[in-house]
Amino acid sequence: MVENENIMKVNLAPGIYKEVKEYCMIANIDENEFVNSVVNYFLDENLLIYDTMRKGYAEMSRINLDICDEFEVCEKEVGAQF
């Protein structure tokens, strides 16, 4: 089995890199552990936002269909007059 097959190189701005190093030293955690936890948090939050948006669009689609059904009769009446 190939070791380190899940390696991703990340380039950080010097200031951020320094803050990450300092934080990891103060918190006594491994830098890889820190980066993994930050990425997981970011993904979880964004997936939650996307899921909320998806549910909102699904709810709106039902409302839009109801509105279309309500006005279908009006459109038929207007069409019949021409």
PDB file of N, CA, C and O in Angstrom:
ATOM      1  N   MET A   1       0.844  -1.182   0.000  1.00  0.00           N
ATOM      2  CA  MET A   1       0.000   0.000   0.000  1.00  0.00           C
ATOM      3  C   MET A   1       0.881   1.234   0.000  1.00  0.00           C
ATOM      4  O   MET A   1       1.895   1.297   0.657  1.00  0.00           O
ATOM      5  N   VAL A   2       0.460   2.247  -0.740  1.00  0.00           N
ATOM      6  CA  VAL A   2       1.220   3.482  -0.854  1.00  0.00           C
ATOM      7  C   VAL A   2       0.923   4.355   0.360  1.00  0.00           C
ATOM      8  O   VAL A   2      -0.228   4.615   0.698  1.00  0.00           O
ATOM      9  N   GLU A   3       1.983   4.788   1.033  1.00  0.00           N
ATOM     10  CA  GLU A   3       1.806   5.691   2.169  1.00  0.00           C
ATOM     11  C   GLU A   3       1.554   7.104   1.669  1.00  0.00           C
ATOM     12  O   GLU A   3       1.979   7.489   0.588  1.00  0.00           O
ATOM     13  N   ASN A   4       0.852   7.878   2.460  1.00  0.00           N
ATOM     14  CA  ASN A   4       0.600   9.292   2.188  1.00  0.00           C
ATOM     15  C   ASN A   4      -0.115   9.528   0.861  1.00  0.00           C
ATOM     16  O   ASN A   4       0.165  10.495   0.176  1.00  0.00           O
ATOM     17  N   GLU A   5      -1.039   8.649   0.501  1.00  0.00           N
ATOM     18  CA  GLU A   5      -1.746   8.840  -0.763  1.00  0.00           C
ATOM     19  C   GLU A   5      -2.807   9.932  -0.656  1.00  0.00           C
ATOM     20  O   GLU A   5      -3.340  10.363  -1.663  1.00  0.00           O
ATOM     21  N   ASN A   6      -3.094  10.380   0.551  1.00  0.00           N
ATOM     22  CA  ASN A   6      -4.105  11.423   0.748  1.00  0.00           C
ATOM     23  C   ASN A   6      -3.466  12.751   1.134  1.00  0.00           C
ATOM     24  O   ASN A   6      -3.998  13.487   1.955  1.00  0.00           O
ATOM     25  N   ILE A   7      -2.382  13.077   0.518  1.00  0.00           N
ATOM     26  CA  ILE A   7      -1.680  14.320   0.831  1.00  0.00           C
ATOM     27  C   ILE A   7      -2.167  15.419  -0.104  1.00  0.00           C
ATOM     28  O   ILE A   7      -2.317  15.219  -1.305  1.00  0.00           O
ATOM     29  N   MET A   8      -2.407  16.578   0.490  1.00  0.00           N
ATOM     30  CA  MET A   8      -2.796  17.746  -0.286  1.00  0.00           C
ATOM     31  C   MET A   8      -1.912  18.900   0.177  1.00  0.00           C
ATOM     32  O   MET A   8      -1.853  19.205   1.362  1.00  0.00           O
ATOM     33  N   LYS A   9      -1.251  19.520  -0.753  1.00  0.00           N
ATOM     34  CA  LYS A   9      -0.408  20.661  -0.415  1.00  0.00           C
ATOM     35  C   LYS A   9      -1.273  21.905  -0.373  1.00  0.00           C
ATOM     36  O   LYS A   9      -2.056  22.161  -1.283  1.00  0.00           O
ATOM     37  N   VAL A  10      -1.135  22.671   0.703  1.00  0.00           N
ATOM     38  CA  VAL A  10      -1.915  23.886   0.880  1.00  0.00           C
ATOM     39  C   VAL A  10      -0.949  25.047   1.062  1.00  0.00           C
ATOM     40  O   VAL A  10      -0.069  25.003   1.917  1.00  0.00           O
ATOM     41  N   ASN A  11      -1.111  26.067   0.241  1.00  0.00           N
ATOM     42  CA  ASN A  11      -0.280  27.258   0.371  1.00  0.00           C
ATOM     43  C   ASN A  11      -1.042  28.317   1.159  1.00  0.00           C
ATOM     44  O   ASN A  11      -2.116  28.743   0.749  1.00  0.00           O
ATOM     45  N   LEU A  12      -0.468  28.699   2.289  1.00  0.00           N
ATOM     46  CA  LEU A  12      -1.086  29.714   3.133  1.00  0.00           C
ATOM     47  C   LEU A  12      -0.305  31.010   3.048  1.00  0.00           C
ATOM     48  O   LEU A  12       0.905  31.000   2.857  1.00  0.00           O
ATOM     49  N   ALA A  13      -1.025  32.106   3.212  1.00  0.00           N
ATOM     50  CA  ALA A  13      -0.351  33.396   3.299  1.00  0.00           C
ATOM     51  C   ALA A  13       0.561  33.360   4.531  1.00  0.00           C
ATOM     52  O   ALA A  13       0.241  32.701   5.522  1.00  0.00           O
ATOM     53  N   PRO A  14       1.695  34.047   4.459  1.00  0.00           N
ATOM     54  CA  PRO A  14       2.651  33.978   5.580  1.00  0.00           C
ATOM     55  C   PRO A  14       2.030  34.312   6.939  1.00  0.00           C
ATOM     56  O   PRO A  14       2.322  33.641   7.932  1.00  0.00           O
ATOM     57  N   GLY A  15       1.168  35.309   6.989  1.00  0.00           N
ATOM     58  CA  GLY A  15       0.551  35.685   8.261  1.00  0.00           C
ATOM     59  C   GLY A  15      -0.340  34.590   8.816  1.00  0.00           C
ATOM     60  O   GLY A  15      -0.334  34.304  10.020  1.00  0.00           O
ATOM     61  N   ILE A  16      -1.116  33.959   7.939  1.00  0.00           N
ATOM     62  CA  ILE A  16      -2.001  32.874   8.372  1.00  0.00           C
ATOM     63  C   ILE A  16      -1.179  31.673   8.810  1.00  0.00           C
ATOM     64  O   ILE A  16      -1.483  31.036   9.821  1.00  0.00           O
ATOM     65  N   TYR A  17      -0.136  31.376   8.057  1.00  0.00           N
ATOM     66  CA  TYR A  17       0.733  30.253   8.413  1.00  0.00           C
ATOM     67  C   TYR A  17       1.321  30.450   9.811  1.00  0.00           C
ATOM     68  O   TYR A  17       1.322  29.534  10.630  1.00  0.00           O
ATOM     69  N   LYS A  18       1.755  31.661  10.081  1.00  0.00           N
ATOM     70  CA  LYS A  18       2.335  31.966  11.392  1.00  0.00           C
ATOM     71  C   LYS A  18       1.291  31.780  12.495  1.00  0.00           C
ATOM     72  O   LYS A  18       1.584  31.195  13.544  1.00  0.00           O
ATOM     73  N   GLU A  19       0.059  32.261  12.245  1.00  0.00           N
ATOM     74  CA  GLU A  19      -1.007  32.108  13.239  1.00  0.00           C
ATOM     75  C   GLU A  19      -1.355  30.646  13.482  1.00  0.00           C
ATOM     76  O   GLU A  19      -1.600  30.243  14.624  1.00  0.00           O
ATOM     77  N   VAL A  20      -1.391  29.857  12.411  1.00  0.00           N
ATOM     78  CA  VAL A  20      -1.683  28.427  12.553  1.00  0.00           C
ATOM     79  C   VAL A  20      -0.592  27.757  13.374  1.00  0.00           C
ATOM     80  O   VAL A  20      -0.882  26.981  14.301  1.00  0.00           O
ATOM     81  N   LYS A  21       0.654  28.040  13.066  1.00  0.00           N
ATOM     82  CA  LYS A  21       1.779  27.452  13.822  1.00  0.00           C
ATOM     83  C   LYS A  21       1.679  27.819  15.297  1.00  0.00           C
ATOM     84  O   LYS A  21       1.838  26.960  16.172  1.00  0.00           O
ATOM     85  N   GLU A  22       1.420  29.110  15.571  1.00  0.00           N
ATOM     86  CA  GLU A  22       1.325  29.573  16.963  1.00  0.00           C
ATOM     87  C   GLU A  22       0.145  28.916  17.677  1.00  0.00           C
ATOM     88  O   GLU A  22       0.275  28.472  18.820  1.00  0.00           O
ATOM     89  N   TYR A  23      -0.985  28.856  17.001  1.00  0.00           N
ATOM     90  CA  TYR A  23      -2.162  28.247  17.619  1.00  0.00           C
ATOM     91  C   TYR A  23      -1.906  26.781  17.950  1.00  0.00           C
ATOM     92  O   TYR A  23      -2.239  26.313  19.037  1.00  0.00           O
ATOM     93  N   CYS A  24      -1.344  26.059  16.997  1.00  0.00           N
ATOM     94  CA  CYS A  24      -1.068  24.640  17.210  1.00  0.00           C
ATOM     95  C   CYS A  24      -0.084  24.432  18.358  1.00  0.00           C
ATOM     96  O   CYS A  24      -0.226  23.477  19.140  1.00  0.00           O
ATOM     97  N   MET A  25       0.885  25.315  18.474  1.00  0.00           N
ATOM     98  CA  MET A  25       1.843  25.207  19.556  1.00  0.00           C
ATOM     99  C   MET A  25       1.162  25.483  20.900  1.00  0.00           C
ATOM    100  O   MET A  25       1.345  24.718  21.854  1.00  0.00           O
ATOM    101  N   ILE A  26       0.336  26.529  20.950  1.00  0.00           N
ATOM    102  CA  ILE A  26      -0.350  26.869  22.197  1.00  0.00           C
ATOM    103  C   ILE A  26      -1.360  25.793  22.585  1.00  0.00           C
ATOM    104  O   ILE A  26      -1.446  25.393  23.745  1.00  0.00           O
ATOM    105  N   ALA A  27      -2.114  25.302  21.605  1.00  0.00           N
ATOM    106  CA  ALA A  27      -3.151  24.297  21.857  1.00  0.00           C
ATOM    107  C   ALA A  27      -2.581  22.891  21.947  1.00  0.00           C
ATOM    108  O   ALA A  27      -3.309  21.949  22.272  1.00  0.00           O
ATOM    109  N   ASN A  28      -1.310  22.759  21.644  1.00  0.00           N
ATOM    110  CA  ASN A  28      -0.615  21.474  21.687  1.00  0.00           C
ATOM    111  C   ASN A  28      -1.318  20.436  20.794  1.00  0.00           C
ATOM    112  O   ASN A  28      -1.622  19.324  21.218  1.00  0.00           O
ATOM    113  N   ILE A  29      -1.602  20.843  19.550  1.00  0.00           N
ATOM    114  CA  ILE A  29      -2.176  19.924  18.575  1.00  0.00           C
ATOM    115  C   ILE A  29      -1.309  19.898  17.325  1.00  0.00           C
ATOM    116  O   ILE A  29      -0.575  20.840  17.041  1.00  0.00           O
ATOM    117  N   ASP A  30      -1.410  18.803  16.621  1.00  0.00           N
ATOM    118  CA  ASP A  30      -0.670  18.621  15.378  1.00  0.00           C
ATOM    119  C   ASP A  30      -1.265  19.524  14.297  1.00  0.00           C
ATOM    120  O   ASP A  30      -2.486  19.713  14.227  1.00  0.00           O
ATOM    121  N   GLU A  31      -0.425  20.100  13.466  1.00  0.00           N
ATOM    122  CA  GLU A  31      -0.900  20.988  12.396  1.00  0.00           C
ATOM    123  C   GLU A  31      -1.840  20.267  11.438  1.00  0.00           C
ATOM    124  O   GLU A  31      -2.835  20.838  10.979  1.00  0.00           O
ATOM    125  N   ASN A  32      -1.541  19.010  11.122  1.00  0.00           N
ATOM    126  CA  ASN A  32      -2.419  18.239  10.237  1.00  0.00           C
ATOM    127  C   ASN A  32      -3.790  18.039  10.876  1.00  0.00           C
ATOM    128  O   ASN A  32      -4.817  18.122  10.199  1.00  0.00           O
ATOM    129  N   GLU A  33      -3.800  17.765  12.169  1.00  0.00           N
ATOM    130  CA  GLU A  33      -5.056  17.599  12.897  1.00  0.00           C
ATOM    131  C   GLU A  33      -5.868  18.900  12.849  1.00  0.00           C
ATOM    132  O   GLU A  33      -7.078  18.885  12.632  1.00  0.00           O
ATOM    133  N   PHE A  34      -5.172  20.022  13.026  1.00  0.00           N
ATOM    134  CA  PHE A  34      -5.833  21.320  12.977  1.00  0.00           C
ATOM    135  C   PHE A  34      -6.441  21.574  11.600  1.00  0.00           C
ATOM    136  O   PHE A  34      -7.612  21.941  11.480  1.00  0.00           O
ATOM    137  N   VAL A  35      -5.657  21.364  10.559  1.00  0.00           N
ATOM    138  CA  VAL A  35      -6.134  21.608   9.196  1.00  0.00           C
ATOM    139  C   VAL A  35      -7.312  20.683   8.880  1.00  0.00           C
ATOM    140  O   VAL A  35      -8.315  21.115   8.300  1.00  0.00           O
ATOM    141  N   ASN A  36      -7.212  19.417   9.274  1.00  0.00           N
ATOM    142  CA  ASN A  36      -8.315  18.484   9.041  1.00  0.00           C
ATOM    143  C   ASN A  36      -9.591  18.946   9.739  1.00  0.00           C
ATOM    144  O   ASN A  36     -10.680  18.898   9.161  1.00  0.00           O
ATOM    145  N   SER A  37      -9.481  19.405  10.978  1.00  0.00           N
ATOM    146  CA  SER A  37     -10.669  19.843  11.708  1.00  0.00           C
ATOM    147  C   SER A  37     -11.264  21.105  11.088  1.00  0.00           C
ATOM    148  O   SER A  37     -12.481  21.248  11.005  1.00  0.00           O
ATOM    149  N   VAL A  38     -10.418  22.027  10.637  1.00  0.00           N
ATOM    150  CA  VAL A  38     -10.916  23.256   9.996  1.00  0.00           C
ATOM    151  C   VAL A  38     -11.617  22.921   8.683  1.00  0.00           C
ATOM    152  O   VAL A  38     -12.704  23.446   8.400  1.00  0.00           O
ATOM    153  N   VAL A  39     -11.046  22.053   7.884  1.00  0.00           N
ATOM    154  CA  VAL A  39     -11.656  21.674   6.606  1.00  0.00           C
ATOM    155  C   VAL A  39     -12.983  20.956   6.857  1.00  0.00           C
ATOM    156  O   VAL A  39     -13.984  21.229   6.184  1.00  0.00           O
ATOM    157  N   ASN A  40     -13.003  20.038   7.832  1.00  0.00           N
ATOM    158  CA  ASN A  40     -14.255  19.342   8.160  1.00  0.00           C
ATOM    159  C   ASN A  40     -15.332  20.324   8.592  1.00  0.00           C
ATOM    160  O   ASN A  40     -16.487  20.214   8.169  1.00  0.00           O
ATOM    161  N   TYR A  41     -14.981  21.284   9.425  1.00  0.00           N
ATOM    162  CA  TYR A  41     -15.934  22.283   9.878  1.00  0.00           C
ATOM    163  C   TYR A  41     -16.476  23.086   8.688  1.00  0.00           C
ATOM    164  O   TYR A  41     -17.679  23.289   8.555  1.00  0.00           O
ATOM    165  N   PHE A  42     -15.573  23.519   7.828  1.00  0.00           N
ATOM    166  CA  PHE A  42     -15.968  24.295   6.641  1.00  0.00           C
ATOM    167  C   PHE A  42     -16.926  23.500   5.767  1.00  0.00           C
ATOM    168  O   PHE A  42     -17.963  24.014   5.335  1.00  0.00           O
ATOM    169  N   LEU A  43     -16.593  22.245   5.509  1.00  0.00           N
ATOM    170  CA  LEU A  43     -17.447  21.409   4.663  1.00  0.00           C
ATOM    171  C   LEU A  43     -18.803  21.172   5.305  1.00  0.00           C
ATOM    172  O   LEU A  43     -19.839  21.256   4.636  1.00  0.00           O
ATOM    173  N   ASP A  44     -18.816  20.870   6.600  1.00  0.00           N
ATOM    174  CA  ASP A  44     -20.084  20.644   7.296  1.00  0.00           C
ATOM    175  C   ASP A  44     -20.978  21.869   7.229  1.00  0.00           C
ATOM    176  O   ASP A  44     -22.174  21.767   6.957  1.00  0.00           O
ATOM    177  N   GLU A  45     -20.412  23.045   7.483  1.00  0.00           N
ATOM    178  CA  GLU A  45     -21.199  24.278   7.454  1.00  0.00           C
ATOM    179  C   GLU A  45     -21.739  24.557   6.060  1.00  0.00           C
ATOM    180  O   GLU A  45     -22.900  24.924   5.900  1.00  0.00           O
ATOM    181  N   ASN A  46     -20.902  24.375   5.043  1.00  0.00           N
ATOM    182  CA  ASN A  46     -21.345  24.652   3.677  1.00  0.00           C
ATOM    183  C   ASN A  46     -22.366  23.632   3.196  1.00  0.00           C
ATOM    184  O   ASN A  46     -23.314  23.989   2.502  1.00  0.00           O
ATOM    185  N   LEU A  47     -22.199  22.370   3.572  1.00  0.00           N
ATOM    186  CA  LEU A  47     -23.185  21.365   3.192  1.00  0.00           C
ATOM    187  C   LEU A  47     -24.521  21.650   3.864  1.00  0.00           C
ATOM    188  O   LEU A  47     -25.574  21.442   3.261  1.00  0.00           O
ATOM    189  N   LEU A  48     -24.484  22.156   5.093  1.00  0.00           N
ATOM    190  CA  LEU A  48     -25.705  22.530   5.782  1.00  0.00           C
ATOM    191  C   LEU A  48     -26.410  23.669   5.050  1.00  0.00           C
ATOM    192  O   LEU A  48     -27.626  23.649   4.852  1.00  0.00           O
ATOM    193  N   ILE A  49     -25.649  24.653   4.612  1.00  0.00           N
ATOM    194  CA  ILE A  49     -26.215  25.785   3.861  1.00  0.00           C
ATOM    195  C   ILE A  49     -26.822  25.294   2.546  1.00  0.00           C
ATOM    196  O   ILE A  49     -27.951  25.662   2.190  1.00  0.00           O
ATOM    197  N   TYR A  50     -26.094  24.455   1.811  1.00  0.00           N
ATOM    198  CA  TYR A  50     -26.603  23.952   0.538  1.00  0.00           C
ATOM    199  C   TYR A  50     -27.868  23.121   0.741  1.00  0.00           C
ATOM    200  O   TYR A  50     -28.810  23.200  -0.039  1.00  0.00           O
ATOM    201  N   ASP A  51     -27.889  22.315   1.801  1.00  0.00           N
ATOM    202  CA  ASP A  51     -29.061  21.492   2.071  1.00  0.00           C
ATOM    203  C   ASP A  51     -30.267  22.371   2.406  1.00  0.00           C
ATOM    204  O   ASP A  51     -31.379  22.114   1.949  1.00  0.00           O
ATOM    205  N   THR A  52     -30.041  23.416   3.186  1.00  0.00           N
ATOM    206  CA  THR A  52     -31.108  24.354   3.520  1.00  0.00           C
ATOM    207  C   THR A  52     -31.633  25.034   2.263  1.00  0.00           C
ATOM    208  O   THR A  52     -32.856  25.170   2.080  1.00  0.00           O
ATOM    209  N   MET A  53     -30.737  25.444   1.387  1.00  0.00           N
ATOM    210  CA  MET A  53     -31.156  26.083   0.130  1.00  0.00           C
ATOM    211  C   MET A  53     -31.937  25.095  -0.736  1.00  0.00           C
ATOM    212  O   MET A  53     -32.965  25.443  -1.322  1.00  0.00           O
ATOM    213  N   ARG A  54     -31.461  23.860  -0.827  1.00  0.00           N
ATOM    214  CA  ARG A  54     -32.141  22.844  -1.627  1.00  0.00           C
ATOM    215  C   ARG A  54     -33.560  22.626  -1.121  1.00  0.00           C
ATOM    216  O   ARG A  54     -34.512  22.581  -1.899  1.00  0.00           O
ATOM    217  N   LYS A  55     -33.714  22.523   0.200  1.00  0.00           N
ATOM    218  CA  LYS A  55     -35.050  22.339   0.775  1.00  0.00           C
ATOM    219  C   LYS A  55     -35.934  23.550   0.497  1.00  0.00           C
ATOM    220  O   LYS A  55     -37.125  23.405   0.217  1.00  0.00           O
ATOM    221  N   GLY A  56     -35.357  24.740   0.578  1.00  0.00           N
ATOM    222  CA  GLY A  56     -36.109  25.961   0.297  1.00  0.00           C
ATOM    223  C   GLY A  56     -36.597  26.004  -1.135  1.00  0.00           C
ATOM    224  O   GLY A  56     -37.760  26.364  -1.404  1.00  0.00           O
ATOM    225  N   TYR A  57     -35.725  25.644  -2.067  1.00  0.00           N
ATOM    226  CA  TYR A  57     -36.136  25.623  -3.475  1.00  0.00           C
ATOM    227  C   TYR A  57     -37.221  24.569  -3.722  1.00  0.00           C
ATOM    228  O   TYR A  57     -38.146  24.791  -4.498  1.00  0.00           O
ATOM    229  N   ALA A  58     -37.125  23.427  -3.052  1.00  0.00           N
ATOM    230  CA  ALA A  58     -38.146  22.388  -3.209  1.00  0.00           C
ATOM    231  C   ALA A  58     -39.489  22.885  -2.681  1.00  0.00           C
ATOM    232  O   ALA A  58     -40.533  22.669  -3.310  1.00  0.00           O
ATOM    233  N   GLU A  59     -39.472  23.582  -1.535  1.00  0.00           N
ATOM    234  CA  GLU A  59     -40.709  24.138  -0.996  1.00  0.00           C
ATOM    235  C   GLU A  59     -41.283  25.202  -1.923  1.00  0.00           C
ATOM    236  O   GLU A  59     -42.501  25.243  -2.146  1.00  0.00           O
ATOM    237  N   MET A  60     -40.427  26.043  -2.460  1.00  0.00           N
ATOM    238  CA  MET A  60     -40.896  27.093  -3.378  1.00  0.00           C
ATOM    239  C   MET A  60     -41.456  26.494  -4.655  1.00  0.00           C
ATOM    240  O   MET A  60     -42.399  27.042  -5.241  1.00  0.00           O
ATOM    241  N   SER A  61     -40.918  25.385  -5.108  1.00  0.00           N
ATOM    242  CA  SER A  61     -41.437  24.782  -6.338  1.00  0.00           C
ATOM    243  C   SER A  61     -42.883  24.347  -6.142  1.00  0.00           C
ATOM    244  O   SER A  61     -43.712  24.518  -7.032  1.00  0.00           O
ATOM    245  N   ARG A  62     -43.193  23.812  -4.964  1.00  0.00           N
ATOM    246  CA  ARG A  62     -44.584  23.418  -4.690  1.00  0.00           C
ATOM    247  C   ARG A  62     -45.486  24.651  -4.643  1.00  0.00           C
ATOM    248  O   ARG A  62     -46.598  24.634  -5.176  1.00  0.00           O
ATOM    249  N   ILE A  63     -45.009  25.712  -4.019  1.00  0.00           N
ATOM    250  CA  ILE A  63     -45.791  26.950  -3.945  1.00  0.00           C
ATOM    251  C   ILE A  63     -46.002  27.511  -5.350  1.00  0.00           C
ATOM    252  O   ILE A  63     -47.112  27.942  -5.704  1.00  0.00           O
ATOM    253  N   ASN A  64     -44.961  27.505  -6.159  1.00  0.00           N
ATOM    254  CA  ASN A  64     -45.075  28.012  -7.532  1.00  0.00           C
ATOM    255  C   ASN A  64     -46.068  27.189  -8.357  1.00  0.00           C
ATOM    256  O   ASN A  64     -46.824  27.744  -9.156  1.00  0.00           O
ATOM    257  N   LEU A  65     -46.071  25.887  -8.164  1.00  0.00           N
ATOM    258  CA  LEU A  65     -47.051  25.046  -8.870  1.00  0.00           C
ATOM    259  C   LEU A  65     -48.474  25.380  -8.436  1.00  0.00           C
ATOM    260  O   LEU A  65     -49.390  25.432  -9.267  1.00  0.00           O
ATOM    261  N   ASP A  66     -48.658  25.621  -7.144  1.00  0.00           N
ATOM    262  CA  ASP A  66     -49.985  26.009  -6.655  1.00  0.00           C
ATOM    263  C   ASP A  66     -50.427  27.339  -7.276  1.00  0.00           C
ATOM    264  O   ASP A  66     -51.591  27.488  -7.674  1.00  0.00           O
ATOM    265  N   ILE A  67     -49.518  28.292  -7.356  1.00  0.00           N
ATOM    266  CA  ILE A  67     -49.834  29.589  -7.965  1.00  0.00           C
ATOM    267  C   ILE A  67     -50.199  29.408  -9.430  1.00  0.00           C
ATOM    268  O   ILE A  67     -51.180  29.995  -9.914  1.00  0.00           O
ATOM    269  N   CYS A  68     -49.430  28.593 -10.132  1.00  0.00           N
ATOM    270  CA  CYS A  68     -49.733  28.340 -11.553  1.00  0.00           C
ATOM    271  C   CYS A  68     -51.108  27.707 -11.710  1.00  0.00           C
ATOM    272  O   CYS A  68     -51.866  28.069 -12.619  1.00  0.00           O
ATOM    273  N   ASP A  69     -51.433  26.758 -10.830  1.00  0.00           N
ATOM    274  CA  ASP A  69     -52.745  26.119 -10.895  1.00  0.00           C
ATOM    275  C   ASP A  69     -53.860  27.127 -10.658  1.00  0.00           C
ATOM    276  O   ASP A  69     -54.904  27.083 -11.318  1.00  0.00           O
ATOM    277  N   GLU A  70     -53.650  28.045  -9.719  1.00  0.00           N
ATOM    278  CA  GLU A  70     -54.657  29.054  -9.406  1.00  0.00           C
ATOM    279  C   GLU A  70     -54.926  29.966 -10.600  1.00  0.00           C
ATOM    280  O   GLU A  70     -56.069  30.354 -10.851  1.00  0.00           O
ATOM    281  N   PHE A  71     -53.897  30.318 -11.326  1.00  0.00           N
ATOM    282  CA  PHE A  71     -54.054  31.266 -12.420  1.00  0.00           C
ATOM    283  C   PHE A  71     -54.314  30.602 -13.769  1.00  0.00           C
ATOM    284  O   PHE A  71     -54.558  31.292 -14.762  1.00  0.00           O
ATOM    285  N   GLU A  72     -54.302  29.292 -13.819  1.00  0.00           N
ATOM    286  CA  GLU A  72     -54.563  28.597 -15.078  1.00  0.00           C
ATOM    287  C   GLU A  72     -55.965  28.913 -15.594  1.00  0.00           C
ATOM    288  O   GLU A  72     -56.169  29.151 -16.788  1.00  0.00           O
ATOM    289  N   VAL A  73     -56.933  28.974 -14.701  1.00  0.00           N
ATOM    290  CA  VAL A  73     -58.312  29.288 -15.089  1.00  0.00           C
ATOM    291  C   VAL A  73     -58.392  30.684 -15.683  1.00  0.00           C
ATOM    292  O   VAL A  73     -59.042  30.901 -16.709  1.00  0.00           O
ATOM    293  N   CYS A  74     -57.696  31.651 -15.054  1.00  0.00           N
ATOM    294  CA  CYS A  74     -57.688  33.030 -15.570  1.00  0.00           C
ATOM    295  C   CYS A  74     -57.111  33.082 -16.975  1.00  0.00           C
ATOM    296  O   CYS A  74     -57.637  33.766 -17.853  1.00  0.00           O
ATOM    297  N   GLU A  75     -56.029  32.368 -17.191  1.00  0.00           N
ATOM    298  CA  GLU A  75     -55.390  32.365 -18.508  1.00  0.00           C
ATOM    299  C   GLU A  75     -56.317  31.757 -19.554  1.00  0.00           C
ATOM    300  O   GLU A  75     -56.382  32.234 -20.687  1.00  0.00           O
ATOM    301  N   LYS A  76     -57.029  30.709 -19.172  1.00  0.00           N
ATOM    302  CA  LYS A  76     -57.968  30.082 -20.131  1.00  0.00           C
ATOM    303  C   LYS A  76     -59.107  31.031 -20.474  1.00  0.00           C
ATOM    304  O   LYS A  76     -59.545  31.089 -21.610  1.00  0.00           O
ATOM    305  N   GLU A  77     -59.569  31.788 -19.473  1.00  0.00           N
ATOM    306  CA  GLU A  77     -60.649  32.740 -19.728  1.00  0.00           C
ATOM    307  C   GLU A  77     -60.183  33.859 -20.664  1.00  0.00           C
ATOM    308  O   GLU A  77     -60.918  34.257 -21.586  1.00  0.00           O
ATOM    309  N   VAL A  78     -58.976  34.339 -20.462  1.00  0.00           N
ATOM    310  CA  VAL A  78     -58.424  35.402 -21.323  1.00  0.00           C
ATOM    311  C   VAL A  78     -58.232  34.839 -22.725  1.00  0.00           C
ATOM    312  O   VAL A  78     -58.556  35.480 -23.725  1.00  0.00           O
ATOM    313  N   GLY A  79     -57.732  33.644 -22.837  1.00  0.00           N
ATOM    314  CA  GLY A  79     -57.521  33.026 -24.138  1.00  0.00           C
ATOM    315  C   GLY A  79     -58.816  32.797 -24.878  1.00  0.00           C
ATOM    316  O   GLY A  79     -58.878  32.881 -26.107  1.00  0.00           O
ATOM    317  N   ALA A  80     -59.874  32.505 -24.136  1.00  0.00           N
ATOM    318  CA  ALA A  80     -61.169  32.243 -24.763  1.00  0.00           C
ATOM    319  C   ALA A  80     -61.778  33.528 -25.322  1.00  0.00           C
ATOM    320  O   ALA A  80     -62.583  33.477 -26.267  1.00  0.00           O
ATOM    321  N   GLN A  81     -61.411  34.694 -24.755  1.00  0.00           N
ATOM    322  CA  GLN A  81     -61.979  35.949 -25.213  1.00  0.00           C
ATOM    323  C   GLN A  81     -61.362  36.425 -26.520  1.00  0.00           C
ATOM    324  O   GLN A  81     -61.929  37.260 -27.207  1.00  0.00           O
ATOM    325  N   PHE A  82     -60.216  35.886 -26.887  1.00  0.00           N
ATOM    326  CA  PHE A  82     -59.555  36.352 -28.132  1.00  0.00           C
ATOM    327  C   PHE A  82     -59.892  35.483 -29.273  1.00  0.00           C
ATOM    328  O   PHE A  82     -60.071  34.549 -29.621  1.00  0.00           O
TER     329      PHE A  82
END
